mmCIF file of C-alpha atoms in Angstrom:
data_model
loop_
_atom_site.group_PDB
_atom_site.id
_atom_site.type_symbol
_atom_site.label_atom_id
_atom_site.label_comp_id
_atom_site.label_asym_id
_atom_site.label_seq_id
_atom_site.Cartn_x
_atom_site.Cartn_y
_atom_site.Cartn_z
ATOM 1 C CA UNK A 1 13.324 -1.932 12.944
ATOM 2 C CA UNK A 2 10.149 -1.398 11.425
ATOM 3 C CA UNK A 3 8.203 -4.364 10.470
ATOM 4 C CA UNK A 4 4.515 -5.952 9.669
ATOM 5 C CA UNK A 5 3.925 -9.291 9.660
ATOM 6 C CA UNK A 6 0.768 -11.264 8.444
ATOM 7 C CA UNK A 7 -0.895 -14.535 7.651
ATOM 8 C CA UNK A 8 -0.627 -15.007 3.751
ATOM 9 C CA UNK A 9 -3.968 -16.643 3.393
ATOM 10 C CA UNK A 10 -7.345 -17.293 4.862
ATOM 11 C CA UNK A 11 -10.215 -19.482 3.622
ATOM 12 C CA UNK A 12 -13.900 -19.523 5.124
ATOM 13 C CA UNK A 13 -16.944 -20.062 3.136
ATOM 14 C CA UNK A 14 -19.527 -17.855 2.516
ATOM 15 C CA UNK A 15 -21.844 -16.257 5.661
ATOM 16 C CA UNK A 16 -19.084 -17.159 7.933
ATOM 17 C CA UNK A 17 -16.920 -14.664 9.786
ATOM 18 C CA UNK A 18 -13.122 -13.818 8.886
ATOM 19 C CA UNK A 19 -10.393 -13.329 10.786
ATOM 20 C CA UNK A 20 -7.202 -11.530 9.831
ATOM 21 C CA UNK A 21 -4.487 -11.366 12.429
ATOM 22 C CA UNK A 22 -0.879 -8.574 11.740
ATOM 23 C CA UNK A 23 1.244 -7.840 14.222
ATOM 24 C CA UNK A 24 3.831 -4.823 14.136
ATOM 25 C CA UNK A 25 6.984 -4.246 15.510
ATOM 26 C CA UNK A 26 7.161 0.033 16.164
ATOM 27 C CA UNK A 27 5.211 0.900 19.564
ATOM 28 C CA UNK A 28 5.082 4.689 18.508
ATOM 29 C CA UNK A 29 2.586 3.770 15.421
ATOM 30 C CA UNK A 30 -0.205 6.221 15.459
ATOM 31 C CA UNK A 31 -2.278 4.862 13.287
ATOM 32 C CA UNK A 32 -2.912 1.297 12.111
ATOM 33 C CA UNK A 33 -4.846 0.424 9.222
ATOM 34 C CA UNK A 34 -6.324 -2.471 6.703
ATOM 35 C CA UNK A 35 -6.135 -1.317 3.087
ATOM 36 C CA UNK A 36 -7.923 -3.728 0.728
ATOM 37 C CA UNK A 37 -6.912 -4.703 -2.747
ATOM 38 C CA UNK A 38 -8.979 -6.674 -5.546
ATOM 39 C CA UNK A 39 -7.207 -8.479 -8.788
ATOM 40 C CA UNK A 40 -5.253 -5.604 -10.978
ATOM 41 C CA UNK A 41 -6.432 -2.665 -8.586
ATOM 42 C CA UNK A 42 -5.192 -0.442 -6.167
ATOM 43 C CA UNK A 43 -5.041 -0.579 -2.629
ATOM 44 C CA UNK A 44 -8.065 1.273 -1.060
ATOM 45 C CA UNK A 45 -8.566 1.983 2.972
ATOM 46 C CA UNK A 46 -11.006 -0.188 4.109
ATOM 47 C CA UNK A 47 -10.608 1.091 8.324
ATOM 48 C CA UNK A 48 -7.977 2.121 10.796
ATOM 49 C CA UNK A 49 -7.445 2.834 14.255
ATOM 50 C CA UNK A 50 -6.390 5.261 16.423
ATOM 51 C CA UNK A 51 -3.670 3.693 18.413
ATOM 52 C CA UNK A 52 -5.113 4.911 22.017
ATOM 53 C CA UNK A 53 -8.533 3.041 21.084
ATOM 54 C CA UNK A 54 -8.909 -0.981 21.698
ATOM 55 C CA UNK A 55 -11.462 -1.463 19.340
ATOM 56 C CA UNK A 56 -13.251 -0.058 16.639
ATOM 57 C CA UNK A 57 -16.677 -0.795 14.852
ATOM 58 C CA UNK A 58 -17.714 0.174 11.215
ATOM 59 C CA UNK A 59 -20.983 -2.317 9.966
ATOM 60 C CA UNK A 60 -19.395 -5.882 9.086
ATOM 61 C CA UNK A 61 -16.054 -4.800 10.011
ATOM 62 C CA UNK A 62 -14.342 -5.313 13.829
ATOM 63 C CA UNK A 63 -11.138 -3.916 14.693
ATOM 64 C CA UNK A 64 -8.858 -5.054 17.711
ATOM 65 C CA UNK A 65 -5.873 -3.190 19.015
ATOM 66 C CA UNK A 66 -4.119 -5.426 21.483
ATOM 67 C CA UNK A 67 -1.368 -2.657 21.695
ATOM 68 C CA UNK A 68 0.931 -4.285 24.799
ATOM 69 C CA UNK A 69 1.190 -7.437 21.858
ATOM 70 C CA UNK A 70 1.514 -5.068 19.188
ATOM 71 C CA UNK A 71 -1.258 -6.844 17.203
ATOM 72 C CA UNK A 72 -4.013 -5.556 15.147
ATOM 73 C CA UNK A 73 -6.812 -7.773 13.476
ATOM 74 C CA UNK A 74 -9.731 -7.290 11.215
ATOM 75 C CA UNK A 75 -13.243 -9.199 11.473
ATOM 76 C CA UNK A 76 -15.003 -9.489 8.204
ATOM 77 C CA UNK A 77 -18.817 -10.882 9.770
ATOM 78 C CA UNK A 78 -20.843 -12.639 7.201
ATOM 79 C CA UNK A 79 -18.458 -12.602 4.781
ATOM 80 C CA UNK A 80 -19.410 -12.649 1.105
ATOM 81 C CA UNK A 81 -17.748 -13.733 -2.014
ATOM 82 C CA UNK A 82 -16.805 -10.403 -2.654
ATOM 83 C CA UNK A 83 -14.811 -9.875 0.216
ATOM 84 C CA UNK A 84 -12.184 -12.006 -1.459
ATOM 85 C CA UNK A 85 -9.127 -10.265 -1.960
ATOM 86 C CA UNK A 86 -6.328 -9.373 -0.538
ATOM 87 C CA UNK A 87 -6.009 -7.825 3.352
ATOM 88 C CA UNK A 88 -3.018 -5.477 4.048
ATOM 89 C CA UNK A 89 -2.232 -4.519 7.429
ATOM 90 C CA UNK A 90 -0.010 -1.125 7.674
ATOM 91 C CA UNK A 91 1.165 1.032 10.475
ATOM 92 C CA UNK A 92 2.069 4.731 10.378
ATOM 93 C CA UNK A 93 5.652 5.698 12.177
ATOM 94 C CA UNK A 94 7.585 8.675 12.314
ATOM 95 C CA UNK A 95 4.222 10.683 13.724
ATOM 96 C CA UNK A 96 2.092 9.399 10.434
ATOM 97 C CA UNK A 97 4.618 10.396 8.155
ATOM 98 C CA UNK A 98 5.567 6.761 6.786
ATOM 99 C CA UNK A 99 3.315 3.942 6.204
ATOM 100 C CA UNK A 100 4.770 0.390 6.341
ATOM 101 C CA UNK A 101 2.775 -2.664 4.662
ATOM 102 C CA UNK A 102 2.487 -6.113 5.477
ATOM 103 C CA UNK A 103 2.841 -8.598 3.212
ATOM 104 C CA UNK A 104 -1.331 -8.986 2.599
ATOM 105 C CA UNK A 105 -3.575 -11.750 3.162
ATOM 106 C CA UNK A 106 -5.619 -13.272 0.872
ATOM 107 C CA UNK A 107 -8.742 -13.685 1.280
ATOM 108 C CA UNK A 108 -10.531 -16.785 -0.439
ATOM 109 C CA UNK A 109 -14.501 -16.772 -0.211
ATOM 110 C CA UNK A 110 -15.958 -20.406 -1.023
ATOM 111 C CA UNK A 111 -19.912 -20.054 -2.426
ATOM 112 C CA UNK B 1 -13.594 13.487 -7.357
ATOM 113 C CA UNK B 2 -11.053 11.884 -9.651
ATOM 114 C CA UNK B 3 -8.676 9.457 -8.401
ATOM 115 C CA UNK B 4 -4.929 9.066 -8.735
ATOM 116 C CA UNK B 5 -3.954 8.551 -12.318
ATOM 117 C CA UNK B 6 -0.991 6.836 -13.609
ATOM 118 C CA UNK B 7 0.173 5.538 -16.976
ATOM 119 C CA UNK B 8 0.847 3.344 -18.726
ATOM 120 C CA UNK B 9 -1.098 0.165 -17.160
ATOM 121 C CA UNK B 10 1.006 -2.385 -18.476
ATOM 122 C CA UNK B 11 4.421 -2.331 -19.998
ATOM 123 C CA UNK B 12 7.088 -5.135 -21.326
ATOM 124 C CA UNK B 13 10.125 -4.083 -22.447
ATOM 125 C CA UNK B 14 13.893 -5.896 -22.599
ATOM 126 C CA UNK B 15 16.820 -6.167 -19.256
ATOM 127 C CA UNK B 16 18.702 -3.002 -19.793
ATOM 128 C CA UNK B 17 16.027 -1.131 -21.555
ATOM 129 C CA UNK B 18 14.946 1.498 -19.838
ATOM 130 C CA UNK B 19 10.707 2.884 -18.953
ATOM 131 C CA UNK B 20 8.811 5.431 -17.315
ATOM 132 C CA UNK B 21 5.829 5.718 -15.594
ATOM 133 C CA UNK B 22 3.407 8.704 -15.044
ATOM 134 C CA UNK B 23 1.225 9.813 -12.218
ATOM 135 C CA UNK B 24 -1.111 12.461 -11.499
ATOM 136 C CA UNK B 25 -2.296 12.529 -7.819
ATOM 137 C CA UNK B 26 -5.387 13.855 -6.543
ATOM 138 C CA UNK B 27 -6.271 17.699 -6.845
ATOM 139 C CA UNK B 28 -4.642 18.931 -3.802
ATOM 140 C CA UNK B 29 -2.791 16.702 -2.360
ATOM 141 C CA UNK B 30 0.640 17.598 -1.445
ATOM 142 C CA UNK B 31 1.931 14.410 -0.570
ATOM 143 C CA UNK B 32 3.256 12.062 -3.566
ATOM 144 C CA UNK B 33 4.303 8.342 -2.884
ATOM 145 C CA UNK B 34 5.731 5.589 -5.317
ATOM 146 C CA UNK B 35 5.797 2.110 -4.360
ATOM 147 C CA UNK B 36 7.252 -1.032 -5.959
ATOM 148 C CA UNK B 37 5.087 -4.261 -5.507
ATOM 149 C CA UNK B 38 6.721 -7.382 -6.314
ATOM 150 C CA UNK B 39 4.167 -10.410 -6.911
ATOM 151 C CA UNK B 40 3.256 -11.603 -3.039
ATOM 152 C CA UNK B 41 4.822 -8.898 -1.166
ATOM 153 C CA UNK B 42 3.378 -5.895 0.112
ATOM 154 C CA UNK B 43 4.279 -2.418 -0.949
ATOM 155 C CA UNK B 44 7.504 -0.983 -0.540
ATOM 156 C CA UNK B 45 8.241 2.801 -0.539
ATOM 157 C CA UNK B 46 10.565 4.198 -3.065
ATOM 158 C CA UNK B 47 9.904 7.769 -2.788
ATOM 159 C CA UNK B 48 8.058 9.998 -1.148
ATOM 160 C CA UNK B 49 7.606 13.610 -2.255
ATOM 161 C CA UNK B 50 6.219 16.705 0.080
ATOM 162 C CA UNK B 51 5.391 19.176 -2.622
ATOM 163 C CA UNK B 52 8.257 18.954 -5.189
ATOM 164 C CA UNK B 53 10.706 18.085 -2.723
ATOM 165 C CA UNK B 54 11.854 14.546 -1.697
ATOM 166 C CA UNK B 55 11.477 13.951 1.877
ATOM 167 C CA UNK B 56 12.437 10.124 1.876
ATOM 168 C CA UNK B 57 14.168 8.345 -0.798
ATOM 169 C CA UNK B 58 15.945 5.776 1.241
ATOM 170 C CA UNK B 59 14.478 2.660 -0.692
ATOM 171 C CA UNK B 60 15.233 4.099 -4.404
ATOM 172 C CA UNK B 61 17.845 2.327 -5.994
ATOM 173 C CA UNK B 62 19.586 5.019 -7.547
ATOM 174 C CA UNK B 63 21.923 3.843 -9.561
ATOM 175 C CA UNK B 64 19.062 3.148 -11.716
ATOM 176 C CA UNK B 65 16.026 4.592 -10.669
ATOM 177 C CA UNK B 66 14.992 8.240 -10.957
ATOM 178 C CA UNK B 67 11.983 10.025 -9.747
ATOM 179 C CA UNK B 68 10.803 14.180 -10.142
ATOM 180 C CA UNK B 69 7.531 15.925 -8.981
ATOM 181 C CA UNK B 70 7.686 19.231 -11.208
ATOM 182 C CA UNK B 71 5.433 22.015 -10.082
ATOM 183 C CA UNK B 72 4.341 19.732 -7.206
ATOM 184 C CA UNK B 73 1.867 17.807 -9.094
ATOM 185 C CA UNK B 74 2.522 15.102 -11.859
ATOM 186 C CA UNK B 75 5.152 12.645 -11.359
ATOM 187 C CA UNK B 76 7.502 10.232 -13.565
ATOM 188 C CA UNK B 77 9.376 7.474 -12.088
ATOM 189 C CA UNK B 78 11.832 6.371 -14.848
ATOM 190 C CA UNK B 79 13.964 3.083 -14.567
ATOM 191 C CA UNK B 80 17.134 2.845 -16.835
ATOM 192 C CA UNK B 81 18.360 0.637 -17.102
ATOM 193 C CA UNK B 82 16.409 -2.078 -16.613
ATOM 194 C CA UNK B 83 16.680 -5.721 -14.687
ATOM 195 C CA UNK B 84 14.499 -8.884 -14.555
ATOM 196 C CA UNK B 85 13.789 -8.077 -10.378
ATOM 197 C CA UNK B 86 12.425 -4.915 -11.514
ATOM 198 C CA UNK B 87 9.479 -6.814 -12.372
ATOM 199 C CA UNK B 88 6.616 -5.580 -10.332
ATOM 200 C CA UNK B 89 3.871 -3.249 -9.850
ATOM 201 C CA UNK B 90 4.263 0.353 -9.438
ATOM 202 C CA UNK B 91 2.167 2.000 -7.274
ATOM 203 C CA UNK B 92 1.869 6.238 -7.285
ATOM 204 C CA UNK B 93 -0.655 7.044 -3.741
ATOM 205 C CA UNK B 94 -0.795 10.637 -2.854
ATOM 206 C CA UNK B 95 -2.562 11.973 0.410
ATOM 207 C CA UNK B 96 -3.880 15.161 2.083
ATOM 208 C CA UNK B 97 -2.033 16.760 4.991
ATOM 209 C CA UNK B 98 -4.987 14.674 7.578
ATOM 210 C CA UNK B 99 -4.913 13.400 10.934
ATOM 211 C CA UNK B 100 -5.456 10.121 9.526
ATOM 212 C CA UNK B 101 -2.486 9.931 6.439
ATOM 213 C CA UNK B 102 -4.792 7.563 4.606
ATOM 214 C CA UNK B 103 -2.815 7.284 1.070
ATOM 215 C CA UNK B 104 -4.887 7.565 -1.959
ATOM 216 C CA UNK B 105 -3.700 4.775 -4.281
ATOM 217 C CA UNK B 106 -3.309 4.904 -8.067
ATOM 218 C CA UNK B 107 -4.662 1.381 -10.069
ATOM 219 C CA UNK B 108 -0.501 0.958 -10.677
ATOM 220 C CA UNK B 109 1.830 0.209 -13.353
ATOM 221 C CA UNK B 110 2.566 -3.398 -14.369
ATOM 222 C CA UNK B 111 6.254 -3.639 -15.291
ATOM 223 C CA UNK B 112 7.825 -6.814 -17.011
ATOM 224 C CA UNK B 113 11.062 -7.646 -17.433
ATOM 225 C CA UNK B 114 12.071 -9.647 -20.478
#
């Protein structure tokens, strides 16, 4: 079945790097992203991946497909304190016609 | 651009009573999505409109639930009656037919259940 499974939290203090591991369970996922949410917001894209690329690059933010493990994770470099939120990882199936979330990490930023 | 609207923001009402929510996606946007997220999870699809048709409505408990996309654009997810697990957030998204599918996501309705 379809499924996305995270980390529920993460703590690193400030000007360190974060790392958020998901792994997914459907091997015909086109796209996988990480959708951010802050406190009483929406979830907004934050970056995704192609699921024929390995890694993927956009300023403080790393992307690795490891797609033989079926695991995706996002580096946050430098992290500041308002990075903390909360880190969903979410696959598209059915040829990018459904989305499936993870549970979300949160995120905790210590000054 | 404006963003995904949806209405009311917060609601508390009584088990068995019953509430609605409203949702106007972006300009455009063909695709409509509600989600229900309960405190710690992640979202969970409900329903999923293509236009003003339902393409997936697997997840919608509908003995109680009920969902419509008239003329294709706003939306109303209505929930009668009410039970305390409803409690959650309810999240409208819409998206763009794109080669990416990234969903556009509303600020959601909080729903308790007294």
């Amino acid at each position: 079945g379809e499924d996305v499974e995270q980390s529920l939290f993460l703590s690193v203090r400030e000007g360190d790097s974060s790392v958020i591991n998901c792994t997914y369970t459907d091997s015909s996922s086109t796209y996988l992203y990480w959708y951010k949410q802050e406190p009483g917001a929406g979830l907004q894209l934050l970056t995704y991946i192609f699921s024929n690329m390995d890694m993927k690059q956009d300023q403080r933010l790393t992307v690795l497909l490891n797609k033989k493990d079926k695991h995706l994770s996002l580096r946050i470099a430098d992290t500041q304190t308002g990075d903390s939120a909360i880190y969903f990882c979410a696959e598209s199936i059915y040829g990018g016609f459904k989305t499936i979330f993870g549970a979300g990490t949160r995120l905790f930023v210590k000054a | 651009e404006a963003g995904v609207a949806q209405s009311p923001r917060y609601k508390i009402i009584e088990k068995r009573q019953s509430v609605a929510f409203w949702c106007n996606p972006i300009s455009g946007h063909a695709t409509l999505y509600w989600y229900q997220q309960i405190l710690g999870q992640g979202p969970k699809l409900l329903i999923q409109f293509q236009n003003n048709g339902v393409v997936d409505d697997s997840q919608l408990p509908k003995d109680r639930f009920s969902a419509e996309r008239l003329k294709g654009v706003d939306s109303t997810l209505k929930i009668q009656p009410a039970k305390l697990e409803d409690s959650a957030v309810y999240l409208c998204a819409s998206s763009a037919l794109t080669y990416t599918g990234e969903l556009f996501f509303g600020e959601g309705s909080r729903l308790t259940v007294l």
